[in-house]
XYZ file of C-alpha atoms in Angstrom:
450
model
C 20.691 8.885 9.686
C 21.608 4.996 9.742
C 18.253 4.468 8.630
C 17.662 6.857 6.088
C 21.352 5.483 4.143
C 20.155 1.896 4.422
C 16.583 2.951 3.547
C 18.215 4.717 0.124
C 19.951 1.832 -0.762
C 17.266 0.002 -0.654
C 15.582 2.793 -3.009
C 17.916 2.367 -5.635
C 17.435 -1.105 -5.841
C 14.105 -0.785 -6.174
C 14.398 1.943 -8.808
C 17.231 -0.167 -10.720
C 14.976 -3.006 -10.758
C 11.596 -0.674 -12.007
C 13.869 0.667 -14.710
C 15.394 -2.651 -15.822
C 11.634 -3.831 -16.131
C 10.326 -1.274 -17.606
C 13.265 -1.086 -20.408
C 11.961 -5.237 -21.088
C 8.468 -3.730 -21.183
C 9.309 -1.160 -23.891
C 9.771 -4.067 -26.519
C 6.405 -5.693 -25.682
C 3.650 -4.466 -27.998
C 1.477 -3.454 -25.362
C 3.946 -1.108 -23.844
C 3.949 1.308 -27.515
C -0.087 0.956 -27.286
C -0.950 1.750 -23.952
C 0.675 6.000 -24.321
C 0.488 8.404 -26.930
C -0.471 12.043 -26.141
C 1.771 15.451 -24.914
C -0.138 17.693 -22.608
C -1.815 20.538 -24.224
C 0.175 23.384 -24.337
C 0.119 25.642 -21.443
C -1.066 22.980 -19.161
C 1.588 21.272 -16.639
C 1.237 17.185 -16.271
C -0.382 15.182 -13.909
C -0.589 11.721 -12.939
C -3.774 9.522 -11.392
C -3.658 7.285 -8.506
C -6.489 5.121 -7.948
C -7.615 2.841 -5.192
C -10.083 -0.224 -6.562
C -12.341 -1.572 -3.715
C -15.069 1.263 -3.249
C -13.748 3.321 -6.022
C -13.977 0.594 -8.700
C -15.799 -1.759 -7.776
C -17.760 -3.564 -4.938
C -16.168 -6.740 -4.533
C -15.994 -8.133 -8.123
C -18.746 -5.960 -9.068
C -18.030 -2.520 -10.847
C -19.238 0.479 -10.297
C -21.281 1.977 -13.194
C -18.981 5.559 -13.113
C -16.046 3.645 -13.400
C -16.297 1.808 -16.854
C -17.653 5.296 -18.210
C -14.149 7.160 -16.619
C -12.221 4.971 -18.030
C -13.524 5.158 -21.799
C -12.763 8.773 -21.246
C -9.571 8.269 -19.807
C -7.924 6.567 -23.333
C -8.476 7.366 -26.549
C -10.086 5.554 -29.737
C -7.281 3.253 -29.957
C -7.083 2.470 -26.224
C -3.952 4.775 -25.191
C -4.352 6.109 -21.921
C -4.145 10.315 -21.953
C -2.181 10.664 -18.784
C -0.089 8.570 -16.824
C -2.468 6.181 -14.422
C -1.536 3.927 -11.635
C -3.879 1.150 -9.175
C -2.723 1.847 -5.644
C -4.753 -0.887 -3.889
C -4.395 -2.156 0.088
C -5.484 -5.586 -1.180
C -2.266 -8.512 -1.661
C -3.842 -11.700 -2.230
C -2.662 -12.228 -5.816
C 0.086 -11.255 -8.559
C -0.061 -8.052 -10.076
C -0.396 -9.726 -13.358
C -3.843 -11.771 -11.934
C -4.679 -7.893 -10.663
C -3.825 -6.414 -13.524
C -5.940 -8.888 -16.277
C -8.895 -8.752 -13.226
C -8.924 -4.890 -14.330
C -8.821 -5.375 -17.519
C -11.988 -7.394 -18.019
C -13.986 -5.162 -15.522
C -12.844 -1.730 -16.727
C -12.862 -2.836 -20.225
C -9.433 -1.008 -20.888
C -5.750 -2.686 -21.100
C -3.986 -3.006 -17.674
C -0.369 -3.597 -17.572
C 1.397 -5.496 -14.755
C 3.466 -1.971 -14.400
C 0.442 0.358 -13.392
C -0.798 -2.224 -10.263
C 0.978 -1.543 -6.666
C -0.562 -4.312 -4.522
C -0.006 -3.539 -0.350
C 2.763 -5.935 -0.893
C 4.567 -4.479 -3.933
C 6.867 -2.072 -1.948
C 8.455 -5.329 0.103
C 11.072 -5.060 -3.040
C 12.739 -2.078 -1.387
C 13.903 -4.414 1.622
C 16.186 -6.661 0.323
C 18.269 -6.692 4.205
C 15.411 -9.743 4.425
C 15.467 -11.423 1.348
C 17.668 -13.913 1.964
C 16.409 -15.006 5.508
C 13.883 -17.469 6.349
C 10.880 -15.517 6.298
C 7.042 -17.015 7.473
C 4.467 -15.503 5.426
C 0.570 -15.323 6.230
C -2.305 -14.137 4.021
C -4.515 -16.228 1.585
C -4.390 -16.723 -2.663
C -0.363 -17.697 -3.858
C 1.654 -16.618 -0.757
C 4.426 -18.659 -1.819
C 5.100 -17.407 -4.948
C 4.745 -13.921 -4.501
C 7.191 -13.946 -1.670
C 9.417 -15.598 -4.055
C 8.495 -13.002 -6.616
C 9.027 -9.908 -4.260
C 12.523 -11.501 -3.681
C 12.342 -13.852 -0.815
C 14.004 -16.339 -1.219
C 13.270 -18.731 1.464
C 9.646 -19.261 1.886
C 7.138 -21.214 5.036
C 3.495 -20.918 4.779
C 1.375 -21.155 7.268
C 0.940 -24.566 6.189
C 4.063 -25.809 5.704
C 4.282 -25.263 9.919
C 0.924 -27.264 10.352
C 2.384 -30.097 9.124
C 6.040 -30.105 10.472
C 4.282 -29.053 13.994
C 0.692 -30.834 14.180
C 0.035 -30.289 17.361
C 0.335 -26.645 17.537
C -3.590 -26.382 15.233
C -6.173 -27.208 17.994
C -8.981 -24.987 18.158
C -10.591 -26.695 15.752
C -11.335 -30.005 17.292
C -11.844 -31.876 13.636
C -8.347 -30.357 12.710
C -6.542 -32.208 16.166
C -4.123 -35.538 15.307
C -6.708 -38.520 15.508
C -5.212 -41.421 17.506
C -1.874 -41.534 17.962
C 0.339 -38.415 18.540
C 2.304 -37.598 15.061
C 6.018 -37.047 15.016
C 7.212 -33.628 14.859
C 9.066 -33.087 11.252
C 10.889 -29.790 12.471
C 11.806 -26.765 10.121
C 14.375 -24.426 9.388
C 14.546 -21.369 12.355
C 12.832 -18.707 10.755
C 14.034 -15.655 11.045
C 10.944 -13.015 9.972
C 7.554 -13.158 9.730
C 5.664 -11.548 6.832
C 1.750 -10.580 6.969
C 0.490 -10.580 3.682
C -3.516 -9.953 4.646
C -6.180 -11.485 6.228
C -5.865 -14.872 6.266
C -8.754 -17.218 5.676
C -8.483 -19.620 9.274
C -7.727 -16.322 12.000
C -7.096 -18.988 15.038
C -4.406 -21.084 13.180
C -2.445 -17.824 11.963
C -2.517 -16.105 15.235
C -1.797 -19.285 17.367
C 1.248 -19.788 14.907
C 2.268 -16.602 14.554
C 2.484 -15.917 18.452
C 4.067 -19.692 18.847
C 7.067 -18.456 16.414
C 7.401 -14.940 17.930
C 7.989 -16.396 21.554
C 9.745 -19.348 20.574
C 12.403 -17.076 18.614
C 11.608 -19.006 15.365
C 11.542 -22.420 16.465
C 7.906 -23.305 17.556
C 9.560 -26.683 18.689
C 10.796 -24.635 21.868
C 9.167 -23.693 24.613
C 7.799 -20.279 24.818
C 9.513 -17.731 25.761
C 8.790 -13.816 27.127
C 12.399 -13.025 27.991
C 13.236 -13.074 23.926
C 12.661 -9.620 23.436
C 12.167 -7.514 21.298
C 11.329 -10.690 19.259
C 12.184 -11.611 15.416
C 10.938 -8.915 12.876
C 7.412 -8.956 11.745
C 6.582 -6.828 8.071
C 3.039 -6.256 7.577
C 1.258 -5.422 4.333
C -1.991 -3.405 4.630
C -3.504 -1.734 7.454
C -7.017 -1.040 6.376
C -9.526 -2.329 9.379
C -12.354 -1.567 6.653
C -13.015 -2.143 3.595
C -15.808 -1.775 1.277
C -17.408 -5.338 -0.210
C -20.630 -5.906 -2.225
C -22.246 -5.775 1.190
C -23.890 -2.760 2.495
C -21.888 -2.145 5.564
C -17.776 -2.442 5.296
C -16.079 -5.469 5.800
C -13.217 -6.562 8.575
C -9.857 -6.016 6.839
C -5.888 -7.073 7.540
C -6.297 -4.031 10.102
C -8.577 -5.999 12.279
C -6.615 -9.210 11.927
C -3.162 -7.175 13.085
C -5.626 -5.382 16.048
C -5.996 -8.942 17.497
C -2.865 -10.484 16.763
C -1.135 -7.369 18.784
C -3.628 -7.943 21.665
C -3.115 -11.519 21.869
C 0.464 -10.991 22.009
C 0.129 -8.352 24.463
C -2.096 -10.516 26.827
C -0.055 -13.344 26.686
C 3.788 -11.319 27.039
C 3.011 -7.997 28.932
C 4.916 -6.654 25.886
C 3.618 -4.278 22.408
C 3.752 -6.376 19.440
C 7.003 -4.924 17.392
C 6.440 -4.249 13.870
C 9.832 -3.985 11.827
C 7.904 -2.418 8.456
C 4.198 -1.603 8.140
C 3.397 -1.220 4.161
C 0.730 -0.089 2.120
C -1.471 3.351 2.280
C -1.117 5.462 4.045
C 2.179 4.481 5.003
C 4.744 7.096 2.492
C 6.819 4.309 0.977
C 3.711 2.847 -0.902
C 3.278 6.314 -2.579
C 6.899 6.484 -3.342
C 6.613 3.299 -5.008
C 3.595 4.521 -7.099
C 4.958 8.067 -7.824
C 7.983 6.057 -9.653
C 5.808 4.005 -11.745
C 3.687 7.213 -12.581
C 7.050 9.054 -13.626
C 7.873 5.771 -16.284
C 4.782 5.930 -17.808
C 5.244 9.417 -18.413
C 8.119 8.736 -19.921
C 6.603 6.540 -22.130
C 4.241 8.920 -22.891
C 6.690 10.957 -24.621
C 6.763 13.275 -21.889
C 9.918 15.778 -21.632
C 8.823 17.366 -18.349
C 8.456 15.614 -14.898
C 4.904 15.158 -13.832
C 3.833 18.400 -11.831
C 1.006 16.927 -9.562
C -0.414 13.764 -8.659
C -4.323 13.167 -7.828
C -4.941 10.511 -5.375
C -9.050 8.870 -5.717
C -10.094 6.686 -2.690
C -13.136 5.789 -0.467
C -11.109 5.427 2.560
C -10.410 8.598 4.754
C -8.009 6.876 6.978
C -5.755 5.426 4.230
C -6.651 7.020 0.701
C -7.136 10.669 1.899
C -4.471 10.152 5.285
C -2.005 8.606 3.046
C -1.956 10.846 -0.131
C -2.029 13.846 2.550
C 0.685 12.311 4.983
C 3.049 12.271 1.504
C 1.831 15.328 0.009
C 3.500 16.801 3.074
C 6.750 15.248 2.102
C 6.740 16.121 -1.210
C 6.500 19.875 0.046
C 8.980 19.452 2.429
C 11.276 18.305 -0.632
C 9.958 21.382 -2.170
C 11.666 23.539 0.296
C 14.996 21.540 1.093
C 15.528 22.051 -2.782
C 15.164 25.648 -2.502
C 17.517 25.718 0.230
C 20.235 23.513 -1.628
C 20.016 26.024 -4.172
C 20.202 29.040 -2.542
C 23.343 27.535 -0.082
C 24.692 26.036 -2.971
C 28.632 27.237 -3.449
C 28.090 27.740 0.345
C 28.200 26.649 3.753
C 25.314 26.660 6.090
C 22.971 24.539 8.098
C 22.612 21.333 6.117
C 20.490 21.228 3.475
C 18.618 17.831 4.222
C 17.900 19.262 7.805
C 14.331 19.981 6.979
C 13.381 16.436 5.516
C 14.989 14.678 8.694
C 13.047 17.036 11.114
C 9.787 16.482 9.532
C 10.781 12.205 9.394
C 11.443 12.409 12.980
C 8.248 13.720 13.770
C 6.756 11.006 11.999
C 6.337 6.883 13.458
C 8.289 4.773 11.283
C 5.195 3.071 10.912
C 3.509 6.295 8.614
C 7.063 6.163 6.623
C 6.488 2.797 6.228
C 9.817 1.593 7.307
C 11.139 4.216 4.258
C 12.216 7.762 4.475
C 12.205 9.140 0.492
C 13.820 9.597 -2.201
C 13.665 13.479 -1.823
C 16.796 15.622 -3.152
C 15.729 13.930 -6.731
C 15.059 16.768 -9.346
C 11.980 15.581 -11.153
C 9.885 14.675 -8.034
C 6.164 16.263 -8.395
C 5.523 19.285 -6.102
C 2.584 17.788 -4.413
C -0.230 15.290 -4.055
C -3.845 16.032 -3.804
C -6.504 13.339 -2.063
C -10.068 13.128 -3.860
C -12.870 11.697 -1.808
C -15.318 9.436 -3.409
C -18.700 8.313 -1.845
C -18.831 4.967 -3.456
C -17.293 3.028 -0.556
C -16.189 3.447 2.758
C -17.497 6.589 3.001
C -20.580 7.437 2.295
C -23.097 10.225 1.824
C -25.691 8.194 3.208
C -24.141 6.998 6.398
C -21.882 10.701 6.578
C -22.959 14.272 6.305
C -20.511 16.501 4.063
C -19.411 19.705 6.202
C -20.924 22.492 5.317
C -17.332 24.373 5.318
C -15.107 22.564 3.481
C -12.230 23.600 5.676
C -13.681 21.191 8.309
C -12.719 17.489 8.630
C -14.816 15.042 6.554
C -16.003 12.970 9.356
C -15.807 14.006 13.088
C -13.515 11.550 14.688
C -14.632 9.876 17.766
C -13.060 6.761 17.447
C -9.735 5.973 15.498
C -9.948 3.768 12.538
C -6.106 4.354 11.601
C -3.339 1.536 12.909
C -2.200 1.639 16.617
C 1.349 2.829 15.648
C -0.121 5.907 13.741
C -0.337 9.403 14.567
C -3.742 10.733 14.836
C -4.171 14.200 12.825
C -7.498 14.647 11.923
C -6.510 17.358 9.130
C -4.945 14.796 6.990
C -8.461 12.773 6.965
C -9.714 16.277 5.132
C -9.433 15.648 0.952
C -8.639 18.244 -1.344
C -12.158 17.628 -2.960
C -15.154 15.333 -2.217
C -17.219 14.201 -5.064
C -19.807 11.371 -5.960
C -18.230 8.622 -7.651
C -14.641 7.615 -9.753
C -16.091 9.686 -12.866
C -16.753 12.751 -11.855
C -13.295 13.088 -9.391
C -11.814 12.687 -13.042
C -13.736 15.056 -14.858
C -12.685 17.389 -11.555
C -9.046 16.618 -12.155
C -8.742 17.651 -15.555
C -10.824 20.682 -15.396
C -8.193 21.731 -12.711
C -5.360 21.118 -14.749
C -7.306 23.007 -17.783
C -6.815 19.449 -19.991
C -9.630 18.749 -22.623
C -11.143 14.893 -20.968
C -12.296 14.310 -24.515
């Protein structure tokens, strides 16, 4: 219960902040341009979540389907039709860089306000803000720690060269000559894993050197300092899909060794205090809210009814929009039951929604419960399956009965602090590419696409 209060406070914040910038956003120009259209009459509203790599494009390449989904997803003028958000695992950038990097390759506007990076959701923890946090990853680390809210920032290299003698393994990297004098930092008090990191030895030897020195990699390691200081990670993908034929290692794989290393060296599991980014439920929480402003800005009068979800990656597109499809239908119910006990006594109404968190890691809620008991939340989530990416028809055989999983499981893909349930790995569709998962969505919703 502690950590569902804190967790709503942190919520509100979050939602205070969306609001305040989406209220600055309303006097830009491109804000009036981007919505214009009601839904047809009859038909309930809907929102679109998409993933990028695999679904968008290969690396900085598009993919053909997605330029021609996208003229069909705005009108002559540009205005989008429904309300569409980028839910990507990727954090190496600003959403504005992420958001003008769509732009050119889709060849539609992208605001700033429709991009959730893996990294985007560290707004809702503002306990760390003000602590001395180390951050690892590659692109501007600093500044979008210092954007997200932190306000007391080391890199990676900032503890190179106040410690040079902890970066050894590569022998033209070692002090030449003389041994240099130790500047000393700050303790720090969290570390923060952005994504994969471009020199793997010097952020794990780091890292570990902080987590068993308590923060001060000046001191002598130590095992008994346990559990050690937090550690928030963004993005757990171990794949992801590049311009080369076979996936790519992702963060995943860099947090797989960093938690062996750490295991090897202490005897101890590497703690995680937050893990962020799909398919973790707080990163769809995030998005859900950004869908429910644009609506708004559409002109919309009634609360979006549905969201679609469009990935490549079973284990965090399709696992993730599943995983909070099942909370949104848990709010479903516990909304029921406050109104049918309301006047009344009773079991508590929230009841339901704790049971079903508890059954959960903290590491699938993301280090977030919900925001359920809210009145315009959508009543579920559906995952759509492309075979531009990760998966693939030509490495993966579709099941014959669709009420089978997608790919038969033999090894687990999904993070070490995850659940495996092979249902939630099973979309709602499967289709070819970004276009026709579109066309598939609006033809379920009964919405003209043109």
């Amino acid at each position: 219960m502690q950590r569902i209060r804190c967790l709503k406070t942190g919520w509100q914040l979050l939602k205070s902040s969306c609001e305040g910038a989406a209220k600055q956003t309303n006097t830009l120009p491109l804000a009036s341009r981007n919505y214009s259209q009601l839904p047809p009459q009859g038909s309930s509203s809907f929102g679109l979540l998409f993933d990028i790599d695999g679904v968008l494009v290969r690396g900085r390449t598009p993919i053909p389907a997605a330029k021609q989904c996208f003229r069909n997803l705005v009108d002559r003028s540009g205005k989008y039709k429904v309300p569409v958000v980028f839910v990507t695992n990727a954090g190496n950038c600003m959403r504005q860089t992420k958001a003008e990097h769509l732009s050119h390759l889709l060849e539609v506007e992208v605001s700033p306000d429709q991009v959730v990076l893996s990294h985007s959701p560290l707004r809702m923890f503002p306990q760390f803000h003000k602590m001395c946090v180390l951050v690892s990853g590659q692109g501007p680390v600093e500044q979008v720690a210092h954007n997200l809210g932190f306000q007391d920032v080391v890199t990676i290299d900032m503890l190179r060269d106040a410690y040079p003698l902890l970066d050894v393994v590569d022998h033209n990297r070692r002090p030449k000559d003389s041994i240099p004098t130790t500047k000393g930092l700050r303790k720090i008090d969290a570390v923060i894993l952005f994504g994969e990191p471009i020199r793997w030895e010097t952020n794990l030897q780091v890292i570990v050197d902080v987590l068993l020195t308590n923060g001060s990699p000046d001191n002598t390691w130590s095992s008994v300092q346990y559990p050690h200081i937090p550690v928030l990670a963004c993005n757990m993908d171990l794949l992801w899909m590049a311009e080369a034929k076979n996936p790519r290692f992702g963060h995943g794989m860099f947090l797989v060794c960093l938690e062996s290393l750490y295991k090897k060296v202490t005897g101890h599991e590497l703690k995680y205090e937050a893990l962020i980014g799909k398919p973790s439920v707080v990163t769809y929480n995030y998005a859900e809210l950004l869908i429910r402003q644009q609506a708004k800005r559409l002109g919309w009068t009634t609360p979006v009814k549905r969201l679609y979800a469009i990935g490549d990656n079973p284990m965090a597109d399709i696992y993730g929009a599943n995983l909070y499809n099942r909370y949104l239908q848990a709010s479903q119910r516990t909304r029921a039951q406050m109104q049918a006990k309301s006047g009344g006594g009773g079991v508590d109404p929230m009841a339901e929604i704790i049971d079903v968190a508890c059954k959960m890691t903290p590491a699938e809620l993301g280090g977030t419960a919900s925001v359920y008991g809210e009145e315009d939340l959508p009543e579920g989530c559906s995952s759509i399956l492309v075979c531009t990416g990760v998966y693939s028809r030509d490495q993966q055989e579709l099941p014959p009965d669709p009420t089978h999983t997608v790919i038969e499981q033999r090894i687990f893909h999904g993070h070490r602090d995850f659940h495996f349930n092979p249902s939630l790995t099973q979309p709602s569709f499967i289709v070819h590419d970004v276009k026709e998962a579109v066309e598939r969505v609006f033809q379920q919703e009964g919405w003209p696409l043109e």
